[in-house]
Tab-separated table of C-alpha atoms in Angstrom:
chain	number	residue	atom	x	y	z
A	461	MET	CA	69.179	102.635	103.610
A	462	ASP	CA	70.321	100.221	100.909
A	463	ALA	CA	70.859	96.520	101.566
A	464	SER	CA	74.667	96.605	101.528
A	465	ARG	CA	74.843	99.415	104.081
A	466	ARG	CA	72.300	97.749	106.324
A	467	ALA	CA	74.218	94.469	106.132
A	468	LEU	CA	77.451	96.207	107.097
A	469	LEU	CA	75.916	97.936	110.083
A	470	LEU	CA	74.124	94.794	111.196
A	471	ALA	CA	77.438	92.946	111.087
A	472	SER	CA	78.885	95.550	113.445
A	473	VAL	CA	75.889	95.186	115.736
A	474	ALA	CA	76.370	91.412	115.764
A	475	ALA	CA	80.024	91.851	116.676
A	476	LEU	CA	79.093	94.185	119.518
A	477	GLN	CA	76.478	91.765	120.802
A	478	ALA	CA	79.113	89.045	120.806
A	479	CYS	CA	81.217	91.297	123.033
A	480	ASP	CA	78.432	91.641	125.608
A	481	SER	CA	79.411	88.364	127.218
A	482	GLU	CA	82.748	89.893	128.189
A	483	SER	CA	83.424	91.406	131.599
A	484	GLU	CA	82.026	94.799	132.615
A	485	PRO	CA	83.836	97.949	131.405
A	486	GLU	CA	86.668	99.265	133.533
A	487	THR	CA	86.567	102.882	134.630
A	488	SER	CA	90.067	103.820	133.499
A	489	SER	CA	92.601	102.970	130.842
A	490	THR	CA	96.336	103.154	130.370
A	491	ALA	CA	98.558	103.040	127.334
A	492	THR	CA	99.217	99.334	127.806
A	493	GLN	CA	95.921	97.771	128.895
A	494	GLY	CA	94.744	95.149	126.412
A	495	ALA	CA	97.780	95.643	124.181
A	496	ASN	CA	100.923	93.570	123.866
A	497	THR	CA	103.864	95.951	124.322
A	498	ASP	CA	106.669	93.368	124.297
A	499	GLY	CA	109.091	93.080	121.391
A	500	ASN	CA	109.131	94.909	118.072
A	501	ILE	CA	106.082	96.286	116.344
A	502	GLY	CA	104.636	93.647	114.023
A	503	ILE	CA	104.691	93.583	110.233
A	504	GLN	CA	100.982	94.332	109.870
A	505	ALA	CA	100.940	97.239	112.315
A	506	ALA	CA	104.096	98.730	110.787
A	507	ALA	CA	102.543	98.569	107.319
A	508	ALA	CA	99.308	100.159	108.544
A	509	LEU	CA	101.395	103.003	110.011
A	510	TYR	CA	103.323	103.374	106.714
A	511	LEU	CA	106.632	102.934	108.543
A	512	PRO	CA	109.784	102.646	106.395
A	513	TYR	CA	111.104	99.132	105.869
A	514	ASN	CA	114.664	99.911	106.894
A	515	LYS	CA	113.810	100.845	110.471
A	516	THR	CA	112.840	98.530	113.295
A	517	VAL	CA	111.145	99.910	116.385
A	518	THR	CA	110.006	98.265	119.589
A	519	LYS	CA	106.441	98.684	120.736
A	520	GLN	CA	107.586	100.444	123.877
A	521	GLN	CA	109.706	102.885	121.877
A	522	LEU	CA	106.867	103.521	119.444
A	523	LEU	CA	104.590	104.496	122.335
A	524	VAL	CA	107.214	106.981	123.489
A	525	ASP	CA	107.831	108.340	119.979
A	526	ILE	CA	104.200	108.976	119.072
A	527	ASP	CA	103.758	111.045	122.222
A	528	THR	CA	106.948	113.076	121.641
A	529	LYS	CA	106.577	116.377	119.782
A	530	ASP	CA	108.763	117.278	116.791
A	531	SER	CA	108.810	121.067	116.375
A	532	ASN	CA	110.165	120.708	112.822
A	533	PHE	CA	107.577	118.221	111.543
A	534	TYR	CA	105.485	120.776	109.656
A	535	TYR	CA	108.280	123.258	108.980
A	536	GLU	CA	110.428	120.739	107.090
A	537	LEU	CA	107.647	120.091	104.578
A	538	VAL	CA	106.741	123.731	103.902
A	539	PRO	CA	108.981	124.017	100.798
A	540	TYR	CA	107.380	120.939	99.277
A	541	LEU	CA	103.824	122.092	99.987
A	542	GLU	CA	104.450	125.605	98.704
A	543	ARG	CA	106.164	124.406	95.553
A	544	TYR	CA	103.372	122.062	94.592
A	545	GLN	CA	100.469	123.956	96.176
A	546	ARG	CA	99.178	121.065	98.277
A	547	THR	CA	97.995	122.993	101.343
A	548	ASP	CA	94.374	123.235	100.180
A	549	ARG	CA	93.854	119.658	98.992
A	550	ALA	CA	93.315	117.389	101.960
A	551	ILE	CA	94.194	114.014	100.426
A	552	GLU	CA	97.494	115.190	98.972
A	553	TYR	CA	98.301	117.181	102.106
A	554	PHE	CA	98.101	113.985	104.139
A	555	LEU	CA	100.044	111.966	101.571
A	556	VAL	CA	102.872	114.512	101.793
A	557	HIS	CA	103.005	114.449	105.585
A	558	LEU	CA	102.498	110.708	105.951
A	559	GLY	CA	104.894	109.889	103.134
A	560	HIS	CA	107.706	112.374	103.709
A	561	GLY	CA	107.384	113.441	107.352
A	562	ASN	CA	109.164	112.082	110.420
A	563	HIS	CA	107.243	108.894	111.239
A	564	PHE	CA	108.312	108.770	114.859
A	565	CYS	CA	106.680	111.757	116.538
A	566	LYS	CA	103.367	112.968	117.926
A	567	GLU	CA	102.577	115.147	114.922
A	568	TYR	CA	102.877	112.201	112.547
A	569	PHE	CA	100.527	110.085	114.675
A	570	ASP	CA	98.042	112.972	114.890
A	571	ASN	CA	97.937	113.197	111.089
A	572	TRP	CA	97.814	109.420	110.660
A	573	ILE	CA	94.828	109.098	113.024
A	574	THR	CA	93.064	112.001	111.309
A	575	TYR	CA	93.524	110.381	107.913
A	576	GLN	CA	92.238	107.039	109.211
A	577	LEU	CA	89.174	108.581	110.864
A	578	ALA	CA	88.295	110.518	107.712
A	579	ASN	CA	87.908	107.132	106.004
A	580	THR	CA	85.780	105.419	108.672
A	581	PHE	CA	82.009	105.171	108.928
A	582	SER	CA	82.125	107.413	112.012
A	583	LEU	CA	83.748	110.477	110.418
A	584	ALA	CA	83.756	109.831	106.671
A	585	VAL	CA	84.340	112.834	104.424
A	586	GLY	CA	82.064	111.963	101.515
A	587	SER	CA	83.720	114.119	98.863
A	588	GLU	CA	81.688	112.170	96.284
A	589	LEU	CA	78.670	114.245	97.349
A	590	SER	CA	77.878	117.509	95.587
A	591	THR	CA	77.142	119.045	98.985
A	592	VAL	CA	80.630	118.383	100.351
A	593	SER	CA	82.823	121.287	99.267
A	594	ASN	CA	86.585	121.437	99.623
A	595	SER	CA	86.099	124.099	102.293
A	596	ILE	CA	83.909	121.772	104.358
A	597	VAL	CA	86.429	118.944	103.952
A	598	LEU	CA	89.354	121.093	105.107
A	599	THR	CA	87.406	122.367	108.109
A	600	HIS	CA	86.375	118.815	108.996
A	601	VAL	CA	89.839	117.248	108.905
A	602	SER	CA	91.347	120.262	110.669
A	603	GLU	CA	88.857	119.860	113.510
A	604	ILE	CA	89.549	116.131	113.733
A	605	ARG	CA	93.287	116.738	113.921
A	606	ASN	CA	92.886	119.420	116.589
A	607	ALA	CA	90.726	117.068	118.651
A	608	VAL	CA	93.231	114.228	118.272
A	609	SER	CA	96.191	116.473	119.062
A	610	LYS	CA	94.545	117.791	122.231
A	611	ASP	CA	93.323	114.299	123.152
A	612	GLN	CA	89.759	115.593	123.302
A	613	SER	CA	87.238	112.991	124.406
A	614	ILE	CA	85.466	111.067	121.665
A	615	LYS	CA	82.064	111.940	123.109
A	616	SER	CA	82.808	115.652	123.278
A	617	PHE	CA	84.168	115.815	119.754
A	618	MET	CA	81.397	113.727	118.235
A	619	LEU	CA	78.744	115.951	119.822
A	620	SER	CA	80.250	118.981	118.088
A	621	TYR	CA	80.575	116.957	114.876
A	622	PHE	CA	76.866	116.072	114.832
A	623	LEU	CA	76.098	119.800	114.952
A	624	SER	CA	78.549	120.617	112.150
A	625	GLU	CA	78.111	121.350	108.449
A	626	MET	CA	80.132	118.235	107.607
A	627	PHE	CA	77.678	115.854	109.259
A	628	TRP	CA	74.730	117.609	107.684
A	629	ALA	CA	76.430	117.680	104.288
A	630	ARG	CA	76.614	113.869	104.569
A	631	PHE	CA	73.015	113.451	105.758
A	632	ARG	CA	71.110	116.518	104.625
A	633	SER	CA	67.474	116.314	105.735
A	634	PRO	CA	66.042	115.949	109.252
A	635	GLU	CA	64.681	112.508	108.317
A	636	ASP	CA	67.940	111.248	106.829
A	637	ASN	CA	70.060	112.744	109.585
A	638	GLY	CA	67.849	111.423	112.366
A	639	ARG	CA	67.831	107.916	110.912
A	640	GLU	CA	71.593	107.805	110.365
A	641	VAL	CA	72.609	109.101	113.774
A	642	LEU	CA	70.522	106.370	115.415
A	643	GLU	CA	71.507	103.543	113.071
A	644	VAL	CA	75.201	104.263	112.446
A	645	TYR	CA	76.152	105.268	115.982
A	646	LEU	CA	73.737	103.253	118.130
A	647	GLY	CA	72.644	100.362	115.923
A	648	LYS	CA	68.985	101.306	116.393
A	649	PHE	CA	67.218	100.127	113.241
A	650	GLN	CA	63.779	101.235	114.444
A	651	ASP	CA	61.679	102.955	111.803
A	652	ASP	CA	59.282	104.275	114.441
A	653	LEU	CA	62.049	106.456	115.892
A	654	VAL	CA	62.802	108.244	112.620
A	655	PRO	CA	59.751	110.590	112.606
A	656	LYS	CA	60.492	111.522	116.219
A	657	ALA	CA	64.127	112.321	115.465
A	658	ALA	CA	63.101	114.250	112.341
A	659	LYS	CA	60.631	116.279	114.398
A	660	ILE	CA	63.385	117.232	116.825
A	661	LEU	CA	65.647	118.248	113.932
A	662	GLN	CA	62.942	120.031	111.921
A	663	ASN	CA	64.635	123.452	111.865
A	664	TYR	CA	67.962	122.035	110.622
A	665	ALA	CA	68.692	121.499	106.931
A	666	PHE	CA	71.687	121.575	104.632
A	667	ILE	CA	71.086	124.103	101.854
A	668	GLU	CA	72.749	122.835	98.704
A	669	ASN	CA	72.920	126.080	96.735
A	670	THR	CA	74.708	127.884	99.589
A	671	GLY	CA	76.673	124.868	100.802
A	672	SER	CA	75.843	125.557	104.419
A	673	LEU	CA	73.841	124.284	107.382
A	674	GLN	CA	70.726	126.355	107.992
A	675	LYS	CA	69.226	126.547	111.469
A	676	GLY	CA	65.747	127.944	110.960
A	677	LEU	CA	63.332	129.694	113.291
A	678	ASN	CA	60.848	126.802	113.261
A	679	GLU	CA	62.371	125.130	116.302
A	680	ASN	CA	60.647	122.061	117.664
A	681	THR	CA	58.759	122.651	120.924
A	682	GLU	CA	57.090	119.245	121.299
A	683	PRO	CA	59.138	116.786	123.397
A	684	GLN	CA	59.604	113.404	121.704
A	685	PHE	CA	59.817	110.191	123.729
A	686	ILE	CA	62.871	108.179	122.640
A	687	ASP	CA	64.305	105.266	124.594
A	688	GLY	CA	62.812	106.375	127.895
A	689	GLN	CA	63.762	110.036	127.511
A	690	TRP	CA	61.904	113.174	126.468
A	691	LEU	CA	63.981	115.069	123.902
A	692	THR	CA	63.143	118.407	122.284
A	693	THR	CA	66.176	120.072	120.687
A	694	PRO	CA	68.883	118.819	118.292
A	695	THR	CA	71.503	119.212	121.009
A	696	GLU	CA	69.419	117.059	123.364
A	697	LEU	CA	69.063	114.365	120.697
A	698	TYR	CA	72.784	114.295	119.975
A	699	GLN	CA	73.637	114.342	123.690
A	700	TYR	CA	71.379	111.324	124.109
A	701	VAL	CA	73.330	109.575	121.322
A	702	VAL	CA	76.863	110.261	122.614
A	703	ASN	CA	75.928	109.371	126.195
A	704	HIS	CA	74.186	106.137	125.220
A	705	PRO	CA	76.033	103.003	126.438
A	706	ASP	CA	76.136	101.669	122.870
A	707	PHE	CA	77.733	104.784	121.378
A	708	LEU	CA	81.432	104.252	122.119
A	709	PRO	CA	81.290	100.534	121.230
A	710	HIS	CA	79.908	101.479	117.813
A	711	VAL	CA	82.747	103.957	117.281
A	712	TYR	CA	85.168	101.185	118.272
A	713	ALA	CA	83.530	98.829	115.788
A	714	HIS	CA	83.792	101.317	112.914
A	715	VAL	CA	87.475	102.014	113.633
A	716	VAL	CA	88.371	98.337	114.018
A	717	THR	CA	86.446	97.367	110.889
A	718	GLN	CA	88.369	99.897	108.807
A	719	LEU	CA	91.768	98.990	110.257
A	720	TYR	CA	91.349	95.219	110.514
A	721	GLY	CA	89.039	94.632	107.571
A	722	ALA	CA	86.363	93.201	109.884
A	723	ALA	CA	84.782	93.893	113.270
A	724	ASP	CA	87.195	91.797	115.357
A	725	VAL	CA	85.187	90.725	118.406
A	726	GLU	CA	88.185	90.290	120.712
A	727	VAL	CA	89.628	93.713	119.925
A	728	ILE	CA	86.281	95.460	120.371
A	729	ALA	CA	85.724	93.623	123.659
A	730	SER	CA	89.133	94.770	124.897
A	731	LEU	CA	88.314	98.370	124.020
A	732	LYS	CA	84.936	98.089	125.759
A	733	ARG	CA	86.512	96.751	128.949
A	734	GLN	CA	88.757	99.799	129.072
A	735	ASN	CA	85.920	102.207	128.211
A	736	ILE	CA	88.298	104.217	126.031
A	737	ASP	CA	87.147	107.763	125.224
A	738	SER	CA	90.176	108.988	123.261
A	739	PHE	CA	90.970	108.504	119.579
A	740	ARG	CA	94.702	108.376	120.317
A	741	GLU	CA	94.259	105.660	122.904
A	742	LEU	CA	91.788	103.806	120.697
A	743	TYR	CA	94.271	103.560	117.824
A	744	LYS	CA	97.187	102.682	120.094
A	745	GLN	CA	95.232	99.769	121.497
A	746	ALA	CA	93.995	98.593	118.099
A	747	LEU	CA	97.479	98.728	116.549
A	748	LEU	CA	99.218	96.889	119.383
A	749	HIS	CA	96.563	94.253	120.028
A	750	PRO	CA	97.910	90.750	119.216
A	751	ASN	CA	95.129	90.256	116.661
A	752	MET	CA	96.582	93.041	114.508
A	753	GLU	CA	99.158	90.563	113.243
A	754	LYS	CA	96.380	88.181	112.191
A	755	ILE	CA	94.475	90.535	109.918
A	756	GLN	CA	93.630	89.335	106.434
A	757	ARG	CA	92.547	92.027	104.013
A	758	PRO	CA	93.776	93.767	100.859
A	759	LYS	CA	96.375	96.436	101.530
A	760	TYR	CA	95.338	99.984	100.794
A	761	PRO	CA	97.506	101.572	98.074
A	762	GLU	CA	99.246	103.939	100.479
A	763	GLU	CA	100.174	100.995	102.730
A	764	ILE	CA	102.270	99.896	99.763
A	765	LEU	CA	103.564	103.205	98.384
A	766	LEU	CA	104.309	105.375	101.418
A	767	PRO	CA	106.757	102.962	103.110
A	768	VAL	CA	108.543	102.598	99.757
A	769	ILE	CA	109.195	106.302	99.253
A	770	GLN	CA	110.503	106.596	102.815
A	771	THR	CA	112.704	103.522	102.518
A	772	GLY	CA	114.055	104.614	99.134
A	773	GLN	CA	114.446	108.272	100.136
A	774	TYR	CA	112.159	109.198	97.259
A	775	VAL	CA	110.384	112.554	96.938
A	776	LEU	CA	107.125	112.043	95.074
A	777	ARG	CA	106.685	114.149	91.939
A	778	ARG	CA	103.770	116.513	91.543
A	779	ASP	CA	102.452	114.412	88.665
A	780	GLY	CA	103.185	111.358	90.790
A	781	PHE	CA	100.439	112.460	93.173
A	782	SER	CA	97.955	112.669	90.324
A	783	THR	CA	98.977	109.266	88.975
A	784	PHE	CA	98.777	107.674	92.404
A	785	LEU	CA	95.341	109.145	93.117
A	786	ASP	CA	94.152	107.876	89.739
A	787	LEU	CA	95.429	104.413	90.675
A	788	MET	CA	93.597	104.605	94.010
A	789	ASP	CA	90.421	105.446	92.113
A	790	GLN	CA	91.022	102.651	89.618
A	791	VAL	CA	91.336	99.994	92.329
A	792	GLY	CA	88.084	101.277	93.856
A	793	SER	CA	89.657	102.652	97.016
A	794	LYS	CA	90.096	106.404	96.661
A	795	PRO	CA	90.376	107.912	100.161
A	796	MET	CA	87.887	110.423	101.577
A	797	LEU	CA	85.449	109.692	98.758
A	798	SER	CA	82.555	107.769	100.283
A	799	LYS	CA	80.092	109.276	102.746
A	800	LEU	CA	80.017	105.872	104.434
A	801	GLU	CA	83.402	104.210	104.694
A	802	ARG	CA	86.311	103.662	102.369
A	803	GLN	CA	86.046	100.662	100.077
A	804	LYS	CA	88.699	97.953	100.078
A	805	PRO	CA	90.909	97.884	96.969
A	806	ASP	CA	90.396	95.317	94.234
A	807	TRP	CA	93.823	93.872	93.464
A	808	ASN	CA	93.046	92.111	90.217
A	809	ALA	CA	95.789	91.392	87.678
A	810	LEU	CA	95.305	94.682	85.825
A	811	ASN	CA	95.408	96.806	88.968
A	812	ILE	CA	98.465	95.010	90.331
A	813	GLY	CA	100.153	95.495	86.978
A	814	ASN	CA	99.439	99.223	86.961
A	815	LEU	CA	100.601	99.846	90.524
A	816	SER	CA	103.670	97.641	90.134
A	817	SER	CA	104.612	99.638	87.039
A	818	PHE	CA	104.247	102.839	89.066
A	819	LEU	CA	106.457	101.435	91.852
A	820	GLU	CA	109.121	100.304	89.435
A	821	THR	CA	109.265	103.570	87.517
A	822	LEU	CA	109.690	105.575	90.724
A	823	PHE	CA	113.279	104.391	90.716
A	824	SER	CA	114.133	103.171	87.232
A	825	THR	CA	113.138	106.226	85.164
A	826	GLU	CA	115.228	108.701	87.111
A	827	ALA	CA	118.464	106.853	87.612
A	828	GLY	CA	121.165	109.472	87.803
A	829	ASN	CA	118.939	112.322	89.026
A	830	PHE	CA	120.846	113.007	92.226
A	831	SER	CA	119.925	116.621	92.830
A	832	SER	CA	118.746	118.349	95.996
A	833	SER	CA	116.345	116.714	98.405
A	834	TRP	CA	113.505	119.012	97.316
A	835	THR	CA	113.857	118.077	93.672
A	836	TYR	CA	112.107	115.094	92.154
A	837	GLY	CA	113.714	111.718	92.597
A	838	TYR	CA	115.535	109.849	95.301
A	839	GLY	CA	118.805	109.797	97.157
A	840	GLN	CA	121.870	108.631	95.276
A	841	ALA	CA	122.580	105.971	97.873
A	842	THR	CA	119.475	103.968	96.932
A	843	TYR	CA	120.338	103.547	93.273
A	844	VAL	CA	124.040	103.037	93.967
A	845	ALA	CA	123.249	100.273	96.452
A	846	LEU	CA	121.189	98.482	93.808
A	847	SER	CA	123.640	99.011	90.946
A	848	GLN	CA	126.543	97.648	92.977
A	849	LEU	CA	124.744	94.289	93.016
A	850	ALA	CA	124.190	94.139	89.252
A	851	GLU	CA	126.500	91.129	88.829
A	852	GLN	CA	124.898	89.292	91.757
A	853	PRO	CA	121.301	88.746	90.566
A	854	ALA	CA	120.092	86.924	93.679
A	855	ASP	CA	121.380	89.649	95.983
A	856	LEU	CA	120.092	92.372	93.671
A	857	LEU	CA	116.592	90.913	93.675
A	858	ALA	CA	116.661	90.497	97.453
A	859	LYS	CA	117.715	94.139	97.793
A	860	ALA	CA	114.990	95.310	95.410
A	861	HIS	CA	112.441	93.270	97.353
A	862	SER	CA	113.531	94.802	100.666
A	863	LEU	CA	113.009	98.232	99.127
A	864	LEU	CA	109.417	97.487	98.088
A	865	TRP	CA	108.139	95.057	100.733
A	866	ARG	CA	108.430	94.450	104.448
A	867	GLU	CA	107.488	90.763	104.265
A	868	PRO	CA	110.305	88.296	103.455
A	869	PHE	CA	110.111	86.238	100.262
A	870	THR	CA	112.274	83.672	98.448
A	871	TYR	CA	112.300	83.999	94.658
A	872	ASP	CA	112.759	81.150	92.207
A	873	ALA	CA	116.197	80.917	90.588
A	874	SER	CA	114.646	81.523	87.165
A	875	PHE	CA	114.167	85.169	88.134
A	876	HIS	CA	117.881	85.453	88.889
A	877	THR	CA	118.625	84.107	85.418
A	878	LEU	CA	116.278	86.642	83.853
A	879	ILE	CA	118.074	89.500	85.602
A	880	ALA	CA	121.490	88.182	84.555
A	881	GLN	CA	120.397	88.169	80.914
A	882	GLN	CA	119.866	91.945	80.880
A	883	ASP	CA	122.498	93.969	79.039
A	884	SER	CA	123.206	97.001	81.191
A	885	THR	CA	123.410	97.741	84.888
A	886	LYS	CA	120.340	99.936	84.666
A	887	ASP	CA	118.412	97.183	82.849
A	888	LYS	CA	119.337	94.694	85.558
A	889	VAL	CA	118.245	97.063	88.310
A	890	THR	CA	115.006	97.773	86.447
A	891	ALA	CA	114.311	94.052	85.974
A	892	ALA	CA	114.855	93.352	89.670
A	893	LEU	CA	112.522	96.184	90.669
A	894	ARG	CA	109.917	95.030	88.171
A	895	ILE	CA	109.975	91.433	89.430
A	896	ALA	CA	109.695	92.514	93.065
A	897	ALA	CA	106.929	95.017	92.307
A	898	MET	CA	104.876	92.311	90.565
A	899	ASN	CA	104.915	90.064	93.649
A	900	TYR	CA	101.129	89.793	93.926
A	901	THR	CA	101.250	87.887	97.244
A	902	HIS	CA	102.250	91.078	99.043
A	903	TYR	CA	99.257	93.123	97.930
A	904	GLN	CA	97.266	91.388	100.675
A	905	PHE	CA	97.704	91.166	104.421
A	906	SER	CA	97.813	87.532	105.499
A	907	ALA	CA	97.894	86.128	109.017
A	908	GLU	CA	101.401	85.450	110.286
């Protein structure tokens, strides 16, 4: 294991150790334990959920909505998926459903959780690996979503995951797999355990030229003594892992680290007290914990784009997907790429400039394209609302800002002057969008 990975895992271990001073775990959990359910959902949580800017929802209502089924959620997006052939490409499939689907239903939350988990250390996809085929990726995310939808226990699902082709495509040899399952999920950095785990897993191997997990006839028959237990088969090893008292806390730590940008000790301690064994409940608690509004990390690109296309009633072009994925790659944060966890984006001046240009051109290059909802572009009302403010630069800029950002901001009067100097209505609208899109302060989450 390289130094950076070891440092990351050790940081999670340290956070978990800091939680040990908290009270003993409770035996049950509810939808509100440990979470603040008063008032409206906060700015940070709303952004993480990709909620549109023009809708306000209370925490209590959100909890109701994300448990309420919408029978049309998938059906309404079928024309879009069929037209642009996005059903067999996982990243774009999720962008379609998370960007254009009804945000206030169970199906949306199922897909959102699946997408988040596929970018965590616990269930990373690792499409960067030659062993991870598109078929394996689709099977993996489908199984995650089914588990989330059915509220399957974390332990039960993770046991099946450890025995899957996806896990073995990430960590291919008995030695590598045995080391990772102990280090990543239990925090056991003990080199003496690796040969024992490898012995147990000796008849398992991922065969690269066939792209499949091979379970050979050379099964281990010699029990290995690990942590006070005699273990012989792969299933016994993985059962030991998921039933270990440190297993769920490590899953919590990986989820919180991805969502918060760091292993927040208070949030992890709250999850431990409740002994949560459900991905749905885990994410509800993490999103509604008071510390969610204190997170400080770079925003992921989709936390910027997806609320915008919902707020502006925009339907992303086919080539828009390709451009956006290229931008994600450029900022060093392409989803479902790493076999470890997704990297945080690097919002340097060049990357902000490129994404801001993309945001601006979503609206400015297609002014007047007011065709059907399944054609490229956006609703007429969005552009009309902006153009009607062309002679009121301050109001126009405020409107453009509200289209692109959830956080409030007061612009210097010099920007109003710049907008007023533009010749045409379209130029004024474009200038306002460009100024708002270049607001670098909003490419980061900052504590309220």
